[in-house]
Amino acid sequence: MSQSAPSTGPRRAPTMADVAQRAGVSHQTVSRVLSNHPNVRDTTRADVLRAIEELGYRRNSSARALVTRRTLTLGVVACNPTLFGPASMLFGLEEAARDEGFMVSAVTLRRYSAKALSEAIDHLSDWGVEGIVVIVPHRAAVAALADLRLPFPVVTVEGGHSLPIPGVSVDQDLGARLVTGHLLGAGHRTVWHVAGPSDWLEAEARVRGWRSTLEDAGVEVPPPLVGDWTPLSGYRAGQELAGRVAASGARRRSPDVTAVFVANDQMALGVLRAFREAGLSVPGQVAIAGFDDIPEAEFFAPPLTTVRQDFAAVGQASIRLLLSRLEASGMPNDERVVIEPRLIVRSSSTPA
Amino acid sequence: MSQSAPSTGPRRAPTMADVAQRAGVSHQTVSRVLSNHPNVRDTTRADVLRAIEELGYRRNSSARALVTRRTLTLGVVACNPTLFGPASMLFGLEEAARDEGFMVSAVTLRRYSAKALSEAIDHLSDWGVEGIVVIVPHRAAVAALADLRLPFPVVTVEGGHSLPIPGVSVDQDLGARLVTGHLLGAGHRTVWHVAGPSDWLEAEARVRGWRSTLEDAGVEVPPPLVGDWTPLSGYRAGQELAGRVAASGARRRSPDVTAVFVANDQMALGVLRAFREAGLSVPGQVAIAGFDDIPEAEFFAPPLTTVRQDFAAVGQASIRLLLSRLEASGMPNDERVVIEPRLIVRSSSTPA
DNA sequence: GACGTTATTGTTAGCGTTCACAGATATCGG
DNA sequence: CCGATATCTGTGAACGCTAACAATAACGTC
């Protein structure tokens, strides 16, 4: 008769009632202790805390969320989270959220597509997030976002300011002006540009800043080359540019290549390699500048002049914005935070 | 008489009962439709789905979690999530988890400390995760983990295999052997090493692999230098090594520096810069190899020989392991997954 | 046409909290 | 020592869902 005694089966986590019983109070008192309600006698509080300790009790978050209608969870959708920028934002954002008592759940997108984005948001939504931060700086993505009617607030990061969605962004335009101005100031006749993919808002803004700086200075605007943020694409663009330098003695239909502003540091690395292979000296024959200030940039050959973005600040600002939306959900919907980037001059742009 | 009519106040999200009423069925039937129960008449199912659509109904995850005792959420604790490696793992892991129907919530640590780790785990625990993946490759961290008695399964990544905690890791030892062997095979008398921080398990394993390869080959083992994974620390180590090269003609108490295995690519970048500044040619006078194969490595000056780790595979494996723990929580607790790294030879180690 | 099956639907009872309120106990001035 | 007020504690009812069971309808068989 192998009588399966109830024994010490996989006993379930203790509940508030268990704690209450052990402490000789009602479950409500336990709840009060846990939520720091003032009207609990000190001795009672101590009893309860001891019982909690002894039982290893932890409040059940689902039950709590059910009744309070708060999950204290925020969602993030991010696009290329292995890149330095997005990763840094994610990090800063998570830290800020945690400080405010929120948990963050992330969904990452391998590549942007309207479908992927909306699935990501659905996924987050299914888990009951109270709001989300979208770090998907595609023009199309932001447009798609505006169409969705979501039951919770959304904040974009680098989402541009053309739509009535609150957002945080670095002033890319300014950053591009800083670099371009710096290069012009060093005496170059004009500045070439290797841009990011044209459907990225950041790429577009950097092109804009670059172009308008040149126009304001009244110098010729060379045709921008286009990459995809990867070192390889920068390398290809670099080969193209190196070819122009070589040919410049012969037929010169476009201005000499003596300065290049590359839209991010990774591509700038590719450009550097291409130039090196072509026997061009940097900054001797051509000055180069990048954008982002990844930790490696300072150690490139030569160290790269670039624009530093305070990604951590972006993450924090986005959380602040999201939380303010959460609290005042009826308020105007177009708050914007713009963070100023900073030019970091290194030797890739300054003739020794 | 400003009679505050109930009007269209901030009306709450529709509930299952609302859907049921609208579709003319019981809430249980709605539940059945939502969970794809087979025994629902097609017409009924259609009615329910239409009602769901019209009301924009979404199942309340908290209520669901409360009754099913499943939050379908996993936690991750990661340490330096802006670095390429950790970020890649996080990404791969999140994707794998999502494919399995789980959400992942992350907590990031600025720097490891026993306190920070246990707080991070508490935080996750408070939100009801069903299990966690810990990507904190510190010796002390893993030890601390083993002490914690947690009510849910834990899987480590790069946590070493000295403790009875299931984990996934790349075979760092093998990776180090591959590089070191490669350099010896190229004819170098010995191989110097710039190691990572000594309290990192990965750093330790790489030292081990490096050292044993040299010992097996019967060559002298130079004293390893130590960095902290950053390019700057690599730069400093590089200066030190460059000094030795210069002095090697004079007093030679340690073997010539003709080959260096640097414990990660970022530090290798710093070493490259130091050598460049010292006028040393790579690979002409000194061959260099790194570890990680970050996307930039191929475009370093010169392109860097390194060891590629399949971070995505690590992420996926860790999720698989965690889920298997979840299902069979009574089973043995020491499953291990080891992923083999791959040597990537580039010109930093191959004399042209 | 009665009966056993099976497909389909409804009813009831929790899951573990918090909230609103009621009850109990202490404190205090007159 | 009484009633009033403040402090503390308990009771019952949600929250929105799923699990278990009960009930009904549909279908074929003999």
mmCIF file of C-alpha atoms in Angstrom, chain B:
data_model
loop_
_atom_site.group_PDB
_atom_site.id
_atom_site.type_symbol
_atom_site.label_atom_id
_atom_site.label_comp_id
_atom_site.label_asym_id
_atom_site.label_seq_id
_atom_site.Cartn_x
_atom_site.Cartn_y
_atom_site.Cartn_z
ATOM 1 C CA MET B 1 -25.686 72.145 -10.985
ATOM 2 C CA SER B 2 -22.526 70.795 -12.502
ATOM 3 C CA GLN B 3 -23.727 67.256 -12.188
ATOM 4 C CA SER B 4 -20.708 65.123 -12.888
ATOM 5 C CA ALA B 5 -22.349 62.638 -15.203
ATOM 6 C CA PRO B 6 -20.670 59.246 -15.375
ATOM 7 C CA SER B 7 -20.151 60.191 -19.023
ATOM 8 C CA THR B 8 -17.266 58.703 -20.914
ATOM 9 C CA GLY B 9 -14.829 58.933 -18.062
ATOM 10 C CA PRO B 10 -11.430 57.338 -18.311
ATOM 11 C CA ARG B 11 -13.200 54.094 -19.030
ATOM 12 C CA ARG B 12 -11.305 51.063 -18.017
ATOM 13 C CA ALA B 13 -9.964 48.428 -20.293
ATOM 14 C CA PRO B 14 -12.595 45.902 -21.297
ATOM 15 C CA THR B 15 -12.645 42.686 -19.372
ATOM 16 C CA MET B 16 -13.356 39.170 -20.413
ATOM 17 C CA ALA B 17 -16.861 39.564 -19.081
ATOM 18 C CA ASP B 18 -17.421 42.529 -21.387
ATOM 19 C CA VAL B 19 -16.388 40.466 -24.344
ATOM 20 C CA ALA B 20 -18.569 37.611 -23.192
ATOM 21 C CA GLN B 21 -21.587 39.825 -22.878
ATOM 22 C CA ARG B 22 -21.080 41.353 -26.270
ATOM 23 C CA ALA B 23 -20.629 37.974 -27.916
ATOM 24 C CA GLY B 24 -23.552 36.518 -25.990
ATOM 25 C CA VAL B 25 -21.553 33.784 -24.334
ATOM 26 C CA SER B 26 -20.027 33.132 -20.947
ATOM 27 C CA HIS B 27 -16.655 34.503 -19.982
ATOM 28 C CA GLN B 28 -15.362 30.977 -19.848
ATOM 29 C CA THR B 29 -16.051 30.520 -23.529
ATOM 30 C CA VAL B 30 -14.066 33.634 -24.206
ATOM 31 C CA SER B 31 -11.243 32.179 -22.188
ATOM 32 C CA ARG B 32 -11.482 28.996 -24.213
ATOM 33 C CA VAL B 33 -11.295 30.849 -27.478
ATOM 34 C CA LEU B 34 -8.271 32.764 -26.272
ATOM 35 C CA SER B 35 -6.449 29.656 -25.222
ATOM 36 C CA ASN B 36 -7.327 27.768 -28.384
ATOM 37 C CA HIS B 37 -9.351 25.149 -26.686
ATOM 38 C CA PRO B 38 -10.573 22.765 -29.395
ATOM 39 C CA ASN B 39 -14.134 22.314 -28.216
ATOM 40 C CA VAL B 40 -15.630 25.586 -29.302
ATOM 41 C CA ARG B 41 -18.058 25.761 -32.176
ATOM 42 C CA ASP B 42 -16.652 27.666 -35.120
ATOM 43 C CA THR B 43 -19.478 30.150 -35.215
ATOM 44 C CA THR B 44 -19.111 30.834 -31.513
ATOM 45 C CA ARG B 45 -15.412 31.311 -31.878
ATOM 46 C CA ALA B 46 -16.007 33.793 -34.655
ATOM 47 C CA ASP B 47 -18.516 35.709 -32.545
ATOM 48 C CA VAL B 48 -16.071 35.926 -29.703
ATOM 49 C CA LEU B 49 -13.198 36.974 -31.905
ATOM 50 C CA ARG B 50 -15.321 39.692 -33.415
ATOM 51 C CA ALA B 51 -16.312 40.982 -30.000
ATOM 52 C CA ILE B 52 -12.668 40.956 -28.959
ATOM 53 C CA GLU B 53 -11.754 42.885 -32.050
ATOM 54 C CA GLU B 54 -14.522 45.429 -31.619
ATOM 55 C CA LEU B 55 -13.720 46.057 -27.994
ATOM 56 C CA GLY B 56 -9.986 46.011 -28.487
ATOM 57 C CA TYR B 57 -9.825 43.526 -25.670
ATOM 58 C CA ARG B 58 -6.501 42.276 -24.309
ATOM 59 C CA ARG B 59 -6.135 39.611 -21.694
ATOM 60 C CA ASN B 60 -4.958 40.936 -18.351
ATOM 61 C CA SER B 61 -1.589 39.382 -17.765
ATOM 62 C CA SER B 62 -1.621 39.884 -14.008
ATOM 63 C CA ALA B 63 -4.890 38.096 -13.489
ATOM 64 C CA ARG B 64 -3.694 35.333 -15.723
ATOM 65 C CA ALA B 65 -0.390 35.039 -13.939
ATOM 66 C CA LEU B 66 -2.129 35.002 -10.595
ATOM 67 C CA VAL B 67 -4.228 31.983 -11.367
ATOM 68 C CA THR B 68 -1.812 30.053 -13.546
ATOM 69 C CA ARG B 69 1.154 30.761 -11.316
ATOM 70 C CA ARG B 70 3.219 31.495 -14.382
ATOM 71 C CA THR B 71 4.518 34.921 -15.210
ATOM 72 C CA LEU B 72 6.231 33.790 -18.394
ATOM 73 C CA THR B 73 8.978 36.207 -17.545
ATOM 74 C CA LEU B 74 12.670 35.528 -17.229
ATOM 75 C CA GLY B 75 15.253 37.771 -15.655
ATOM 76 C CA VAL B 76 18.772 38.607 -16.710
ATOM 77 C CA VAL B 77 21.515 40.191 -14.708
ATOM 78 C CA ALA B 78 24.295 41.528 -16.874
ATOM 79 C CA CYS B 79 27.425 43.328 -16.007
ATOM 80 C CA ASN B 80 28.959 45.506 -18.700
ATOM 81 C CA PRO B 81 26.129 45.606 -21.145
ATOM 82 C CA THR B 82 27.648 48.263 -23.365
ATOM 83 C CA LEU B 83 30.470 45.969 -24.346
ATOM 84 C CA PHE B 84 29.980 43.999 -27.480
ATOM 85 C CA GLY B 85 30.056 40.594 -25.831
ATOM 86 C CA PRO B 86 27.493 41.082 -23.084
ATOM 87 C CA ALA B 87 25.263 43.088 -25.390
ATOM 88 C CA SER B 88 25.303 40.338 -27.980
ATOM 89 C CA MET B 89 24.441 37.735 -25.415
ATOM 90 C CA LEU B 90 21.611 39.792 -24.056
ATOM 91 C CA PHE B 91 20.283 40.205 -27.535
ATOM 92 C CA GLY B 92 20.514 36.540 -28.477
ATOM 93 C CA LEU B 93 19.029 35.569 -25.194
ATOM 94 C CA GLU B 94 16.094 37.904 -25.467
ATOM 95 C CA GLU B 95 15.322 36.676 -28.942
ATOM 96 C CA ALA B 96 15.466 33.044 -27.890
ATOM 97 C CA ALA B 97 13.251 33.725 -24.897
ATOM 98 C CA ARG B 98 10.717 35.521 -27.015
ATOM 99 C CA ASP B 99 10.577 32.597 -29.409
ATOM 100 C CA GLU B 100 9.689 30.418 -26.471
ATOM 101 C CA GLY B 101 6.930 32.736 -25.389
ATOM 102 C CA PHE B 102 8.794 34.407 -22.577
ATOM 103 C CA MET B 103 9.457 38.002 -21.795
ATOM 104 C CA VAL B 104 12.807 39.050 -20.480
ATOM 105 C CA SER B 105 13.470 41.678 -17.890
ATOM 106 C CA ALA B 106 16.979 42.883 -17.431
ATOM 107 C CA VAL B 107 18.918 44.421 -14.616
ATOM 108 C CA THR B 108 22.316 45.812 -15.376
ATOM 109 C CA LEU B 109 25.212 46.243 -13.011
ATOM 110 C CA ARG B 110 27.592 49.102 -13.355
ATOM 111 C CA ARG B 111 30.235 47.135 -11.557
ATOM 112 C CA TYR B 112 30.117 43.863 -9.794
ATOM 113 C CA SER B 113 29.703 43.693 -6.063
ATOM 114 C CA ALA B 114 28.047 41.068 -3.953
ATOM 115 C CA LYS B 115 25.543 43.636 -2.779
ATOM 116 C CA ALA B 116 24.682 44.882 -6.245
ATOM 117 C CA LEU B 117 24.212 41.350 -7.465
ATOM 118 C CA SER B 118 21.924 40.338 -4.681
ATOM 119 C CA GLU B 119 19.930 43.534 -5.045
ATOM 120 C CA ALA B 120 19.559 42.888 -8.725
ATOM 121 C CA ILE B 121 18.310 39.409 -8.044
ATOM 122 C CA ASP B 122 15.934 40.679 -5.389
ATOM 123 C CA HIS B 123 14.576 43.181 -7.817
ATOM 124 C CA LEU B 124 13.903 40.528 -10.409
ATOM 125 C CA SER B 125 12.493 38.243 -7.802
ATOM 126 C CA ASP B 126 10.074 40.908 -6.643
ATOM 127 C CA TRP B 127 8.687 41.076 -10.132
ATOM 128 C CA GLY B 128 8.028 37.377 -10.190
ATOM 129 C CA VAL B 129 10.461 36.092 -12.766
ATOM 130 C CA GLU B 130 10.361 32.351 -13.237
ATOM 131 C CA GLY B 131 14.099 32.029 -13.560
ATOM 132 C CA ILE B 132 17.175 34.080 -14.226
ATOM 133 C CA VAL B 133 20.305 34.114 -16.296
ATOM 134 C CA VAL B 134 23.320 35.676 -14.643
ATOM 135 C CA ILE B 135 25.977 37.089 -16.912
ATOM 136 C CA VAL B 136 28.472 38.196 -14.318
ATOM 137 C CA PRO B 137 31.705 36.396 -14.942
ATOM 138 C CA HIS B 138 33.379 37.258 -11.672
ATOM 139 C CA ARG B 139 34.680 34.562 -9.505
ATOM 140 C CA ALA B 140 33.172 36.137 -6.442
ATOM 141 C CA ALA B 141 29.814 36.618 -8.095
ATOM 142 C CA VAL B 142 29.410 32.981 -8.889
ATOM 143 C CA ALA B 143 30.405 32.046 -5.385
ATOM 144 C CA ALA B 144 27.833 34.468 -4.006
ATOM 145 C CA LEU B 145 25.238 32.932 -6.291
ATOM 146 C CA ALA B 146 25.839 29.490 -4.969
ATOM 147 C CA ASP B 147 25.112 30.700 -1.462
ATOM 148 C CA LEU B 148 21.789 32.259 -2.316
ATOM 149 C CA ARG B 149 18.944 29.808 -1.981
ATOM 150 C CA LEU B 150 16.535 31.008 -4.591
ATOM 151 C CA PRO B 151 13.020 29.812 -5.250
ATOM 152 C CA PHE B 152 13.642 29.669 -8.983
ATOM 153 C CA PRO B 153 16.272 28.248 -11.290
ATOM 154 C CA VAL B 154 19.417 30.152 -12.114
ATOM 155 C CA VAL B 155 21.733 29.666 -15.047
ATOM 156 C CA THR B 156 25.113 31.306 -15.332
ATOM 157 C CA VAL B 157 26.885 32.488 -18.429
ATOM 158 C CA GLU B 158 30.651 32.349 -18.315
ATOM 159 C CA GLY B 159 30.317 31.463 -14.704
ATOM 160 C CA GLY B 160 32.893 28.751 -14.629
ATOM 161 C CA HIS B 161 32.198 25.167 -13.810
ATOM 162 C CA SER B 162 33.459 24.888 -10.315
ATOM 163 C CA LEU B 163 30.048 25.089 -8.700
ATOM 164 C CA PRO B 164 26.892 23.019 -8.985
ATOM 165 C CA ILE B 165 25.050 25.672 -10.970
ATOM 166 C CA PRO B 166 24.074 24.963 -14.530
ATOM 167 C CA GLY B 167 25.770 27.228 -16.986
ATOM 168 C CA VAL B 168 26.806 28.034 -20.488
ATOM 169 C CA SER B 169 30.215 29.176 -21.485
ATOM 170 C CA VAL B 170 32.574 29.551 -24.345
ATOM 171 C CA ASP B 171 35.648 27.417 -24.075
ATOM 172 C CA GLN B 172 38.007 30.246 -23.247
ATOM 173 C CA ASP B 173 40.813 27.904 -22.549
ATOM 174 C CA LEU B 174 40.542 26.428 -26.018
ATOM 175 C CA GLY B 175 40.350 29.887 -27.566
ATOM 176 C CA ALA B 176 43.544 30.919 -25.831
ATOM 177 C CA ARG B 177 45.246 27.725 -26.952
ATOM 178 C CA LEU B 178 44.215 28.364 -30.517
ATOM 179 C CA VAL B 179 45.697 31.854 -30.630
ATOM 180 C CA THR B 180 48.797 31.004 -28.709
ATOM 181 C CA GLY B 181 49.383 27.937 -30.820
ATOM 182 C CA HIS B 182 48.858 29.978 -33.941
ATOM 183 C CA LEU B 183 51.484 32.489 -32.887
ATOM 184 C CA LEU B 184 53.977 29.819 -31.878
ATOM 185 C CA GLY B 185 53.318 28.094 -35.168
ATOM 186 C CA ALA B 186 54.307 31.272 -36.968
ATOM 187 C CA GLY B 187 57.767 30.805 -35.548
ATOM 188 C CA HIS B 188 57.778 33.068 -32.497
ATOM 189 C CA ARG B 189 60.012 31.946 -29.686
ATOM 190 C CA THR B 190 57.311 32.698 -27.155
ATOM 191 C CA VAL B 191 54.100 34.689 -26.765
ATOM 192 C CA TRP B 192 53.475 37.497 -24.320
ATOM 193 C CA HIS B 193 50.079 38.037 -22.808
ATOM 194 C CA VAL B 194 48.021 41.035 -21.777
ATOM 195 C CA ALA B 195 45.401 39.583 -19.465
ATOM 196 C CA GLY B 196 42.039 40.832 -18.268
ATOM 197 C CA PRO B 197 41.323 41.619 -14.616
ATOM 198 C CA SER B 198 42.312 38.680 -12.497
ATOM 199 C CA ASP B 199 38.940 38.349 -10.796
ATOM 200 C CA TRP B 200 37.228 37.676 -14.112
ATOM 201 C CA LEU B 201 36.828 34.017 -14.847
ATOM 202 C CA GLU B 202 37.244 34.582 -18.553
ATOM 203 C CA ALA B 203 40.511 36.382 -18.007
ATOM 204 C CA GLU B 204 41.738 33.595 -15.823
ATOM 205 C CA ALA B 205 40.794 30.893 -18.319
ATOM 206 C CA ARG B 206 42.542 32.733 -21.113
ATOM 207 C CA VAL B 207 45.670 33.017 -19.053
ATOM 208 C CA ARG B 208 45.434 29.330 -18.311
ATOM 209 C CA GLY B 209 45.097 28.365 -21.947
ATOM 210 C CA TRP B 210 47.922 30.644 -22.939
ATOM 211 C CA ARG B 211 50.235 29.408 -20.230
ATOM 212 C CA SER B 212 49.626 25.753 -20.773
ATOM 213 C CA THR B 213 50.181 26.071 -24.496
ATOM 214 C CA LEU B 214 53.547 27.634 -23.869
ATOM 215 C CA GLU B 215 54.429 25.040 -21.282
ATOM 216 C CA ASP B 216 53.374 22.210 -23.550
ATOM 217 C CA ALA B 217 55.616 23.659 -26.226
ATOM 218 C CA GLY B 218 58.419 23.848 -23.726
ATOM 219 C CA VAL B 219 59.041 27.540 -24.230
ATOM 220 C CA GLU B 220 59.594 30.253 -21.694
ATOM 221 C CA VAL B 221 56.475 31.806 -20.138
ATOM 222 C CA PRO B 222 56.844 35.581 -19.875
ATOM 223 C CA PRO B 223 55.128 37.365 -17.006
ATOM 224 C CA PRO B 224 51.600 38.357 -18.080
ATOM 225 C CA LEU B 225 50.627 42.033 -17.981
ATOM 226 C CA VAL B 226 47.188 42.869 -16.652
ATOM 227 C CA GLY B 227 44.575 45.264 -17.998
ATOM 228 C CA ASP B 228 40.935 45.972 -17.290
ATOM 229 C CA TRP B 229 39.454 45.257 -20.740
ATOM 230 C CA THR B 230 39.536 48.918 -21.781
ATOM 231 C CA PRO B 231 41.530 50.230 -24.722
ATOM 232 C CA LEU B 232 43.316 52.566 -22.350
ATOM 233 C CA SER B 233 44.617 49.779 -20.186
ATOM 234 C CA GLY B 234 45.753 47.991 -23.334
ATOM 235 C CA TYR B 235 47.542 51.125 -24.370
ATOM 236 C CA ARG B 236 49.425 51.241 -21.111
ATOM 237 C CA ALA B 237 50.359 47.585 -21.380
ATOM 238 C CA GLY B 238 51.437 48.251 -24.941
ATOM 239 C CA GLN B 239 53.745 51.028 -23.818
ATOM 240 C CA GLU B 240 55.254 48.714 -21.293
ATOM 241 C CA LEU B 241 55.816 46.039 -23.900
ATOM 242 C CA ALA B 242 57.195 48.515 -26.385
ATOM 243 C CA GLY B 243 59.700 49.549 -23.747
ATOM 244 C CA ARG B 244 60.823 45.974 -23.435
ATOM 245 C CA VAL B 245 61.305 45.658 -27.155
ATOM 246 C CA ALA B 246 63.488 48.729 -27.138
ATOM 247 C CA ALA B 247 65.470 47.504 -24.176
ATOM 248 C CA SER B 248 65.747 43.988 -25.429
ATOM 249 C CA GLY B 249 69.011 44.681 -27.184
ATOM 250 C CA ALA B 250 70.562 45.794 -23.933
ATOM 251 C CA ARG B 251 69.782 43.730 -20.850
ATOM 252 C CA ARG B 252 67.551 40.851 -21.657
ATOM 253 C CA ARG B 253 66.181 39.280 -18.562
ATOM 254 C CA SER B 254 62.979 38.253 -20.262
ATOM 255 C CA PRO B 255 62.526 36.923 -23.763
ATOM 256 C CA ASP B 256 62.062 39.178 -26.761
ATOM 257 C CA VAL B 257 58.632 40.572 -27.437
ATOM 258 C CA THR B 258 57.780 39.350 -30.929
ATOM 259 C CA ALA B 259 54.233 38.131 -30.360
ATOM 260 C CA VAL B 260 51.493 39.282 -28.014
ATOM 261 C CA PHE B 261 48.178 37.667 -27.243
ATOM 262 C CA VAL B 262 45.869 40.299 -25.801
ATOM 263 C CA ALA B 263 42.879 39.058 -23.829
ATOM 264 C CA ASN B 264 40.333 41.111 -25.729
ATOM 265 C CA ASP B 265 40.077 43.163 -28.882
ATOM 266 C CA GLN B 266 39.596 46.497 -27.183
ATOM 267 C CA MET B 267 42.816 46.183 -25.258
ATOM 268 C CA ALA B 268 44.506 44.935 -28.412
ATOM 269 C CA LEU B 269 43.486 48.187 -30.026
ATOM 270 C CA GLY B 270 45.258 50.050 -27.264
ATOM 271 C CA VAL B 271 48.347 47.915 -27.695
ATOM 272 C CA LEU B 272 48.322 48.620 -31.409
ATOM 273 C CA ARG B 273 48.263 52.323 -30.749
ATOM 274 C CA ALA B 274 51.119 52.109 -28.284
ATOM 275 C CA PHE B 275 53.217 50.120 -30.716
ATOM 276 C CA ARG B 276 52.415 52.518 -33.521
ATOM 277 C CA GLU B 277 53.507 55.411 -31.391
ATOM 278 C CA ALA B 278 56.663 53.574 -30.443
ATOM 279 C CA GLY B 279 57.452 53.054 -34.081
ATOM 280 C CA LEU B 280 57.042 49.316 -33.915
ATOM 281 C CA SER B 281 55.548 47.664 -36.971
ATOM 282 C CA VAL B 282 52.798 45.115 -36.632
ATOM 283 C CA PRO B 283 53.100 42.366 -37.692
ATOM 284 C CA GLY B 284 56.607 43.123 -38.965
ATOM 285 C CA GLN B 285 58.340 43.406 -35.602
ATOM 286 C CA VAL B 286 55.594 42.163 -33.337
ATOM 287 C CA ALA B 287 52.619 39.961 -34.075
ATOM 288 C CA ILE B 288 49.397 40.666 -32.197
ATOM 289 C CA ALA B 289 46.197 38.771 -31.595
ATOM 290 C CA GLY B 290 43.067 39.621 -29.659
ATOM 291 C CA PHE B 291 39.945 37.885 -28.447
ATOM 292 C CA ASP B 292 36.221 38.423 -29.166
ATOM 293 C CA ASP B 293 36.134 39.451 -32.805
ATOM 294 C CA ILE B 294 34.235 42.641 -32.288
ATOM 295 C CA PRO B 295 32.895 44.066 -35.553
ATOM 296 C CA GLU B 296 35.651 46.658 -35.615
ATOM 297 C CA ALA B 297 38.495 44.149 -35.337
ATOM 298 C CA GLU B 298 38.625 43.478 -39.028
ATOM 299 C CA PHE B 299 39.304 47.136 -39.677
ATOM 300 C CA PHE B 300 41.975 47.794 -37.135
ATOM 301 C CA ALA B 301 45.409 48.863 -38.339
ATOM 302 C CA PRO B 302 46.338 46.199 -39.145
ATOM 303 C CA PRO B 303 43.245 43.946 -39.172
ATOM 304 C CA LEU B 304 43.321 41.921 -36.009
ATOM 305 C CA THR B 305 43.769 38.197 -35.624
ATOM 306 C CA THR B 306 41.347 37.188 -32.927
ATOM 307 C CA VAL B 307 39.021 34.531 -31.549
ATOM 308 C CA ARG B 308 35.377 34.638 -32.425
ATOM 309 C CA GLN B 309 32.805 33.696 -29.822
ATOM 310 C CA ASP B 310 29.321 32.886 -30.938
ATOM 311 C CA PHE B 311 27.520 35.120 -28.480
ATOM 312 C CA ALA B 312 24.135 34.524 -30.005
ATOM 313 C CA ALA B 313 24.569 30.804 -29.495
ATOM 314 C CA VAL B 314 25.491 31.430 -25.893
ATOM 315 C CA GLY B 315 22.318 33.413 -25.372
ATOM 316 C CA GLN B 316 20.198 30.760 -26.943
ATOM 317 C CA ALA B 317 21.829 27.961 -25.046
ATOM 318 C CA SER B 318 21.341 29.746 -21.765
ATOM 319 C CA ILE B 319 17.643 30.104 -22.428
ATOM 320 C CA ARG B 320 17.316 26.483 -23.386
ATOM 321 C CA LEU B 321 19.089 25.477 -20.242
ATOM 322 C CA LEU B 322 16.955 27.718 -18.096
ATOM 323 C CA LEU B 323 13.732 26.454 -19.607
ATOM 324 C CA SER B 324 14.780 22.871 -19.124
ATOM 325 C CA ARG B 325 15.433 23.671 -15.472
ATOM 326 C CA LEU B 326 12.004 25.213 -15.250
ATOM 327 C CA GLU B 327 10.291 22.123 -16.509
ATOM 328 C CA ALA B 328 12.193 19.574 -14.508
ATOM 329 C CA SER B 329 12.976 21.424 -11.347
ATOM 330 C CA GLY B 330 13.852 18.324 -9.401
ATOM 331 C CA MET B 331 16.450 17.023 -11.796
ATOM 332 C CA PRO B 332 20.214 17.156 -11.387
ATOM 333 C CA ASN B 333 21.547 20.601 -11.227
ATOM 334 C CA ASP B 334 24.830 20.657 -13.020
ATOM 335 C CA GLU B 335 24.130 20.672 -16.699
ATOM 336 C CA ARG B 336 26.802 22.442 -18.707
ATOM 337 C CA VAL B 337 26.955 23.727 -22.214
ATOM 338 C CA VAL B 338 30.282 24.591 -23.724
ATOM 339 C CA ILE B 339 30.547 26.462 -26.967
ATOM 340 C CA GLU B 340 33.658 26.282 -29.084
ATOM 341 C CA PRO B 341 35.288 29.466 -30.237
ATOM 342 C CA ARG B 342 36.981 29.872 -33.580
ATOM 343 C CA LEU B 343 40.305 31.386 -34.525
ATOM 344 C CA ILE B 344 40.082 34.198 -37.044
ATOM 345 C CA VAL B 345 43.441 34.873 -38.634
ATOM 346 C CA ARG B 346 44.050 38.336 -40.028
ATOM 347 C CA SER B 347 47.120 40.285 -40.905
ATOM 348 C CA SER B 348 48.106 41.456 -37.432
ATOM 349 C CA SER B 349 49.710 38.079 -36.940
ATOM 350 C CA THR B 350 50.819 37.109 -40.420
ATOM 351 C CA PRO B 351 53.933 38.757 -41.811
ATOM 352 C CA ALA B 352 52.998 40.025 -45.257
#
